[in-house]
Coordinates of C-alpha atoms in Angstrom, one line a residue:
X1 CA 21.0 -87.9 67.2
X2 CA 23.5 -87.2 64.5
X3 CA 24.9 -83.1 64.5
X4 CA 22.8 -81.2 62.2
X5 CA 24.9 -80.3 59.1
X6 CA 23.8 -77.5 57.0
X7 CA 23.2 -78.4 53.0
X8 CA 25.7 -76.4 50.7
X9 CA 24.4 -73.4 49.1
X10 CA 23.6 -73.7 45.4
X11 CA 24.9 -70.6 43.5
X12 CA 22.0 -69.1 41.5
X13 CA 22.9 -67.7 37.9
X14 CA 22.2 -64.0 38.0
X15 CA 19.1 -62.9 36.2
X16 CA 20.0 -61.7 32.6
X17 CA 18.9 -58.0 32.4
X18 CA 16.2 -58.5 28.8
X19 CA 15.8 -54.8 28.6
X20 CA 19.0 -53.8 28.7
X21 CA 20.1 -56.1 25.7
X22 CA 16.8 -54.7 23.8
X23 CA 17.9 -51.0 24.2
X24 CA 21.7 -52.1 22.6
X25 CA 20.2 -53.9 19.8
X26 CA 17.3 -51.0 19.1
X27 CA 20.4 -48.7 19.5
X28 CA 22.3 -50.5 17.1
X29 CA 19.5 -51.1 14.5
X30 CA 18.8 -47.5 14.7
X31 CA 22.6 -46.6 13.8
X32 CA 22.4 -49.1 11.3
X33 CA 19.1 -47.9 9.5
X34 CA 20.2 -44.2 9.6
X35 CA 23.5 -45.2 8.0
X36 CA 21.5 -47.0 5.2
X37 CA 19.1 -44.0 5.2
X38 CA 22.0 -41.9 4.3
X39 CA 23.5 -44.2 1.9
X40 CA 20.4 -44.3 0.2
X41 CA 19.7 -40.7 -0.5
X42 CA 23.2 -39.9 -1.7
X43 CA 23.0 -42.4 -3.9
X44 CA 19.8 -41.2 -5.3
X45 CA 21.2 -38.1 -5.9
X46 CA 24.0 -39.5 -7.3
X47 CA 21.6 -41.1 -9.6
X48 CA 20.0 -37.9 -10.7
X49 CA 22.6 -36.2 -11.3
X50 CA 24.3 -38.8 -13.2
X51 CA 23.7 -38.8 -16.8
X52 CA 21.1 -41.5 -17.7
X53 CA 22.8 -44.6 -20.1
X54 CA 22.1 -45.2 -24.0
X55 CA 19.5 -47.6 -24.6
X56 CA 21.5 -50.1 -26.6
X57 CA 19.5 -51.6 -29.4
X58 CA 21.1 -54.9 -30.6
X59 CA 20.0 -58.3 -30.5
X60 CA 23.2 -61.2 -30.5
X61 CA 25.6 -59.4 -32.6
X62 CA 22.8 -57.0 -34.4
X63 CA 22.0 -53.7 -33.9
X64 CA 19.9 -50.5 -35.3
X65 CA 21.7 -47.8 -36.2
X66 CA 18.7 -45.0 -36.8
X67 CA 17.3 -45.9 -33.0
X68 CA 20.5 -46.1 -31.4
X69 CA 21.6 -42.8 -33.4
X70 CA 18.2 -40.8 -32.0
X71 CA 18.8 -42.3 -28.4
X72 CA 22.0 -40.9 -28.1
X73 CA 20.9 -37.7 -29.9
X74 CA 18.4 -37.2 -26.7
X75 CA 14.6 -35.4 -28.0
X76 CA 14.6 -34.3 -31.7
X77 CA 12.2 -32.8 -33.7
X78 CA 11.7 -33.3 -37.2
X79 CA 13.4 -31.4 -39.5
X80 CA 11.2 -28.2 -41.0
X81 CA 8.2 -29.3 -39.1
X82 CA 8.9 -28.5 -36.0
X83 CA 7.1 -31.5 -34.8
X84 CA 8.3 -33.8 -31.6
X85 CA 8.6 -37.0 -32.2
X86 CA 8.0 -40.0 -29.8
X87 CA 10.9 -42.3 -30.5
X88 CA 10.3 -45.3 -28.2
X89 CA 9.9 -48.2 -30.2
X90 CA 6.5 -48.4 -31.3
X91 CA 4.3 -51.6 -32.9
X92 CA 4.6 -51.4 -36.5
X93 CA 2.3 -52.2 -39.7
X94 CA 5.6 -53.9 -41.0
X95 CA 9.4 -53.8 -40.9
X96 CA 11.5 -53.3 -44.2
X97 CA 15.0 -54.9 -44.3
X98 CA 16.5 -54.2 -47.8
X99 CA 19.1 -56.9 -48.4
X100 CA 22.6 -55.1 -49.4
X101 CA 26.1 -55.7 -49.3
X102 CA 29.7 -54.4 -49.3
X103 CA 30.8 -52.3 -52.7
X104 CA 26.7 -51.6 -53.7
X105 CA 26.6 -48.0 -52.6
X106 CA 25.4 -46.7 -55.6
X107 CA 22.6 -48.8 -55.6
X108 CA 21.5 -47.6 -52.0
X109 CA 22.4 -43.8 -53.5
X110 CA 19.9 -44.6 -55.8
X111 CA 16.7 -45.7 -53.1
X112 CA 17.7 -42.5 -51.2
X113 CA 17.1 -40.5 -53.9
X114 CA 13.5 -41.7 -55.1
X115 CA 11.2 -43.9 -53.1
X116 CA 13.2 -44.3 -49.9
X117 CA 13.4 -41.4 -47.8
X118 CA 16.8 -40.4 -46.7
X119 CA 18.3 -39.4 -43.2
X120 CA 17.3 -39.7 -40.1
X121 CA 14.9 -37.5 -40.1
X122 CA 13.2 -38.8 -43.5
X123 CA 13.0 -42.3 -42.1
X124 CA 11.0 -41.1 -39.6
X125 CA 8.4 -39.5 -41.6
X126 CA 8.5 -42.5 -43.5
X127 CA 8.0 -44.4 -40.7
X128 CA 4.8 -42.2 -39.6
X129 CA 3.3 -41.6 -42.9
X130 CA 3.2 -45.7 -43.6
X131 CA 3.6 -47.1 -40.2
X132 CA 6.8 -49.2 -42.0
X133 CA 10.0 -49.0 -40.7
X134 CA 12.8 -49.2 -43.6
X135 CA 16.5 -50.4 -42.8
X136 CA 19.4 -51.8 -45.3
X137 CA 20.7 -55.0 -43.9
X138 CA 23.9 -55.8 -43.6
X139 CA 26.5 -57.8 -42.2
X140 CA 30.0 -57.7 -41.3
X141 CA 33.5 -57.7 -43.3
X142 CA 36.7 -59.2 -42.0
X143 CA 38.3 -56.0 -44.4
X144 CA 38.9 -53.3 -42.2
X145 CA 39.2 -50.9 -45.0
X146 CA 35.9 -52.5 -45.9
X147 CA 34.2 -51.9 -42.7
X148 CA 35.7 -48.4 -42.2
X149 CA 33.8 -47.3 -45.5
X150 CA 30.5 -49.0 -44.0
X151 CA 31.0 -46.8 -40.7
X152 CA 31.1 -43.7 -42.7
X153 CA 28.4 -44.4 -44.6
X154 CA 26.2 -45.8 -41.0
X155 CA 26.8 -42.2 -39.7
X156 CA 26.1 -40.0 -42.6
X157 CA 22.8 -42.0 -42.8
X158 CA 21.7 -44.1 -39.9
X159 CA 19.2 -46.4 -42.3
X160 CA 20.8 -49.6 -41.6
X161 CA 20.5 -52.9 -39.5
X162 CA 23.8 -54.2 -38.8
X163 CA 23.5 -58.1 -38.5
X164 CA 25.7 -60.9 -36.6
X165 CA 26.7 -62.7 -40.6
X166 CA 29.6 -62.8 -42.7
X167 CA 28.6 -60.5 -45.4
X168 CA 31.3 -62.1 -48.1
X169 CA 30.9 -65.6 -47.0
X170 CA 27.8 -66.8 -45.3
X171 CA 24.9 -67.8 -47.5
X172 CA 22.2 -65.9 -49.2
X173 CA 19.4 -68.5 -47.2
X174 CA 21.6 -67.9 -43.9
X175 CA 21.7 -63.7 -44.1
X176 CA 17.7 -64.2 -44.7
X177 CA 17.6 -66.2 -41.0
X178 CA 19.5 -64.0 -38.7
X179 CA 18.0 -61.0 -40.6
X180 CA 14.2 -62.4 -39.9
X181 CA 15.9 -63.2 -35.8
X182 CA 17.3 -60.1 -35.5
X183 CA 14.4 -58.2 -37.1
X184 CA 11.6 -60.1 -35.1
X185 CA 13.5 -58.9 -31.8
X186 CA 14.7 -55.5 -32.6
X187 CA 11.2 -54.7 -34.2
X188 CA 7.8 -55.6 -33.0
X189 CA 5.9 -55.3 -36.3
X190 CA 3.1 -57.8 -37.9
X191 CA 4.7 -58.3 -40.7
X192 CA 8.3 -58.9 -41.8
X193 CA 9.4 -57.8 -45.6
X194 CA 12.2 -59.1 -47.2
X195 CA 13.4 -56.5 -50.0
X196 CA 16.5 -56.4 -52.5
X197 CA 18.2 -52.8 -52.9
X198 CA 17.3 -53.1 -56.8
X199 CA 14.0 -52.8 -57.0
X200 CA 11.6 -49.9 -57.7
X201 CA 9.1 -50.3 -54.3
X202 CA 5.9 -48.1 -53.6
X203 CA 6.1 -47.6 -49.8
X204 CA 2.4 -46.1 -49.7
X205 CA 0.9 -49.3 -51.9
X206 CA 3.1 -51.6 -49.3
X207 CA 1.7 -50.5 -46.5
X208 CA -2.0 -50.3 -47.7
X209 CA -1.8 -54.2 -48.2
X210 CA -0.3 -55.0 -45.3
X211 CA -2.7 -53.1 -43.3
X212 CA -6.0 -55.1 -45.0
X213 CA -6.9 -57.4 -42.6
X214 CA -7.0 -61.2 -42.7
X215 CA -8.4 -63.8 -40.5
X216 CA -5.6 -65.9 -40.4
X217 CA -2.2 -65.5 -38.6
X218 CA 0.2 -66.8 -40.2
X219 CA 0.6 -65.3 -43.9
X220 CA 3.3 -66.0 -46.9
X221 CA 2.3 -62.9 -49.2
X222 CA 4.3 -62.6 -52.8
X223 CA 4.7 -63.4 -56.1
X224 CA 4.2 -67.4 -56.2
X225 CA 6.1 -69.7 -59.0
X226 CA 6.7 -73.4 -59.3
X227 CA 8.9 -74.8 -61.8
X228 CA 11.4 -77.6 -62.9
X229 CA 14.4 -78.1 -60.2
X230 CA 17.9 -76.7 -62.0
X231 CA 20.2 -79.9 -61.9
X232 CA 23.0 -78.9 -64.7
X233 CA 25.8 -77.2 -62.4
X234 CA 27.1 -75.0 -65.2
X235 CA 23.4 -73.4 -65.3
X236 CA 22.9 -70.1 -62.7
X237 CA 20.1 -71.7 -60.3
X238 CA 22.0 -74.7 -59.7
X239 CA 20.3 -76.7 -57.3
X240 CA 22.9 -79.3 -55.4
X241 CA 20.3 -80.8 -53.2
X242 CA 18.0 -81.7 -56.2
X243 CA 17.6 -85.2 -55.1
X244 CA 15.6 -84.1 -52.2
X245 CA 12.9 -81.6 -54.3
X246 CA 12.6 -83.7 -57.0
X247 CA 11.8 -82.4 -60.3
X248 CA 9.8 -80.0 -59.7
X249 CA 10.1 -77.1 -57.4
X250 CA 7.1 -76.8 -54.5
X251 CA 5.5 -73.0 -54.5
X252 CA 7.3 -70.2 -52.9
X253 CA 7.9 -66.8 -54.0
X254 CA 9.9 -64.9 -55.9
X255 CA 13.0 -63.6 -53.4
X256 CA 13.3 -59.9 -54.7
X257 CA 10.5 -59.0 -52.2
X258 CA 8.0 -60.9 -50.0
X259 CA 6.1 -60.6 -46.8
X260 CA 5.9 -63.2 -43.6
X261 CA 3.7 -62.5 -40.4
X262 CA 5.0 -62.1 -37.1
X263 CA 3.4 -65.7 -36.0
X264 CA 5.8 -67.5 -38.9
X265 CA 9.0 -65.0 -38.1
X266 CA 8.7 -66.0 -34.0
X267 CA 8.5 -69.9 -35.5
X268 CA 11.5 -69.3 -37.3
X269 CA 13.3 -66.5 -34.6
X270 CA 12.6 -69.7 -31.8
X271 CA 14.2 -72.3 -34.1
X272 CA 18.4 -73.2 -33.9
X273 CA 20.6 -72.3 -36.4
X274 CA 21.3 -75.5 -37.7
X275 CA 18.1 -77.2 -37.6
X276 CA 16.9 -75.7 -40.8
X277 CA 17.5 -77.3 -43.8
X278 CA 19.4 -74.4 -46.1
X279 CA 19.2 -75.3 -50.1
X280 CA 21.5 -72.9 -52.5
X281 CA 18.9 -70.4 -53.3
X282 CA 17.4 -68.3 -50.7
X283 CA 13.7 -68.4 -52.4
X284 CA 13.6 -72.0 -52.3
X285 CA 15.4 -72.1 -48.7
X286 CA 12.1 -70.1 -47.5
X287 CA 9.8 -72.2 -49.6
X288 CA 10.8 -75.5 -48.0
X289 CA 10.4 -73.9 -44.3
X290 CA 6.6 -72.3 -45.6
X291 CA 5.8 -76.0 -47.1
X292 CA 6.6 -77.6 -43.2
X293 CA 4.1 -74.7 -41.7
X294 CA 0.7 -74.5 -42.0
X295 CA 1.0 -70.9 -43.5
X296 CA -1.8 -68.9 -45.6
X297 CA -0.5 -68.4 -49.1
X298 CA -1.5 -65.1 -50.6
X299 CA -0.1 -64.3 -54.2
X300 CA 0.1 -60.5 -55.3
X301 CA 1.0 -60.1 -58.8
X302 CA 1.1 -56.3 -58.1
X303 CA 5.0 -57.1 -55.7
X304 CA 6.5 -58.3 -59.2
X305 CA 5.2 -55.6 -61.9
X306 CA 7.5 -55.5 -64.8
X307 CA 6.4 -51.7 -65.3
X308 CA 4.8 -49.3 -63.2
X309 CA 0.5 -49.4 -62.8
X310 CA -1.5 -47.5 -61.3
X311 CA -1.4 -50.7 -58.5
X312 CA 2.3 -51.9 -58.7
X313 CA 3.6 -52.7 -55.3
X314 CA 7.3 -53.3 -56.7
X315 CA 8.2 -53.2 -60.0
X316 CA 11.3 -55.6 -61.1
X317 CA 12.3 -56.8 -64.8
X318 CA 10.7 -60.7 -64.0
X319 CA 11.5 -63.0 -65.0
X320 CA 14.6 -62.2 -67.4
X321 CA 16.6 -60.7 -63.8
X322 CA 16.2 -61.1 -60.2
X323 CA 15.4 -57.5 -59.7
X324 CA 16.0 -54.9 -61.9
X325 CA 18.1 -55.5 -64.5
X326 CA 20.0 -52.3 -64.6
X327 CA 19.1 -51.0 -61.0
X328 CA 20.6 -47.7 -60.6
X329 CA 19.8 -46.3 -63.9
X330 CA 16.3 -47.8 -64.1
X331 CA 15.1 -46.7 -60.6
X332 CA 15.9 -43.3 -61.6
X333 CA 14.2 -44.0 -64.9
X334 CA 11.1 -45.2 -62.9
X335 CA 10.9 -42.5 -60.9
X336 CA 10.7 -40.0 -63.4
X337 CA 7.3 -40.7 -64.9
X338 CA 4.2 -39.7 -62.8
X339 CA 2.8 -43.5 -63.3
X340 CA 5.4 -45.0 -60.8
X341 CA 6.1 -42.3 -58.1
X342 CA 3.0 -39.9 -58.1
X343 CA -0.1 -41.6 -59.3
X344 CA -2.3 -42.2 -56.2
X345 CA -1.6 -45.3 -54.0
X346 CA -4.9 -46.6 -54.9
X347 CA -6.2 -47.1 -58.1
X348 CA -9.6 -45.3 -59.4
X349 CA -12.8 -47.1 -58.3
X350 CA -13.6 -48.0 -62.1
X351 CA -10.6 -49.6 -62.3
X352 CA -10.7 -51.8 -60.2

């Protein structure tokens, strides 16, 4: 019988202690959440006491000088009335941009003076009398002597929309684009207006037709002409893409002043840049982009009035200039006789 030989003892591995490791990780989840705790509610006071940041209205490039002037200003009242005014941005009846430029002071003088109201604090009873929000459009100037005049003028005023375009060099059908782009994003409004600064313009009649209501969405409201396509380059409406009109010109309104819906603007505030056909002339540009939409046509003979009526929208010498002739002294003309700028914005029943 063989000698017994005892087997070897197997070392066990010690039995890990589970509630011990719990009670460091609690411990150090605790530490951790009361640190965050702390963090938290000093920053929060922080934030409080921190001053809150300028809403920045621009858009690419674009801004609006009258928002981002009362946003900075903190709560205003009106002048004289005494009356607070909301100033978040608000859905308008329409949006206004009057098309300007560099050196045409005078004529915007002129609109401050009779139908457009002027300040800050005239644009916004404008704005709540009509439900139309009015801003001169402009772009930029590689002068600096140029620019530094514009600034002056921006913060005596604040009634302008400052717009990512060369002023001097782009083209007239290119300025309309990003103005429609950056309007349609700056602005929510149901209609876009495109205005030139020499024109006589009843805000009150404007607004009354804008807010008559139309079963369709998408609406091209103005003055309409056709007419033979100019093909002599010495003669003013020079045409150089002729060969792809033909002779005649399709319909589309006259540019002093007309009106596109909110549906046609997002078409055209979606679309690039470059994949829109620009002609010379900015009416025609706009024409051509109507004629590949399926847009409503509305003609208003009362948006190019050669005089003032008792239902002129915009009175403008047509056909002989694109505007007035003779802005600043005709406006101011116009708007002394009772016929253009205090006869009622409707006319009476029995003349209708």
């Amino acid at each position: 019988m063989a000698p017994y030989t005892p087997k070897p003892i197997k070392h066990q591995r010690p039995i890990p202690n589970h509630s011990s490791s719990l009670s460091t990780l609690l411990l150090a989840f605790s530490i951790f959440s009361l640190l965050a705790g702390i963090f938290g509610i000093s920053f929060s006071f922080y934030a409080l006491r921190r001053p809150h940041p300028v809403p920045i209205f621009r858009c690419r490039g674009s801004r609006d000088a009258l928002r981002e002037f009362i946003a900075a200003s903190g709560s205003r009242k009106l002048g004289g009335a005494g009356e607070l005014v909301d100033h978040r941005p608000k859905r308008l009846i329409g949006f206004v941009g009057i098309q300007t430029g560099f050196g045409l002071n005078d004529r915007r003088d002129t609109l401050r003076s009779t139908w457009l109201a002027s300040g800050p604090d005239g644009l916004l009873r404008l704005e709540q009398a009509t439900g139309l929000a009015f801003r001169f459009v402009i772009g930029r100037s590689k002068d600096g002597k140029k620019m530094s005049t514009l600034k002056q003028e921006i913060e005596k005023y604040r009634d302008f929309m400052l717009i990512d375009v060369d002023e001097e060099n782009s083209s007239p059908p290119y300025k309309t684009l990003i103005y429609l782009k950056a309007a349609f994003e700056l602005f929510e409004a149901d209609y876009y207006v495109k205005a030139d600064d020499n024109i006589y313009l009843r805000p009150d009649r404007l607004a009354t037709l804008l807010a008559k209501e139309r079963p369709y969405s998408r609406s091209y409201i103005g003055c309409m002409k056709k007419g033979p396509v100019v093909t002599d380059p010495k003669m003013k409406w020079y045409e150089p893409s002729a060969n792809l009109i033909g002779n005649e010109y399709f319909l589309h309104t006259y540019g002093p002043i007309y009106v596109l819906s909110a549906e046609i603007v997002a078409s055209l505030a979606a679309a690039r840049n470059d994949s829109l056909r620009m002609f010379k002339n900015e009416d025609v540009t706009i024409g051509s982009w109507m004629l590949s939409m399926n847009v409503r046509y509305e003609e208003n003979k009362a948006m190019c009035d050669p005089q003032c009526t008792a239902a002129s929208i915009a009175v403008w010498d047509i056909p002989k200039c694109s505007g007035l002739c003779n802005p600043v002294s005709k406006i101011h003309e116009l708007h002394q006789t009772d016929i253009c700028s205090k006869s009622p914005t409707l006319p009476p029943e029995d003349d209708e």
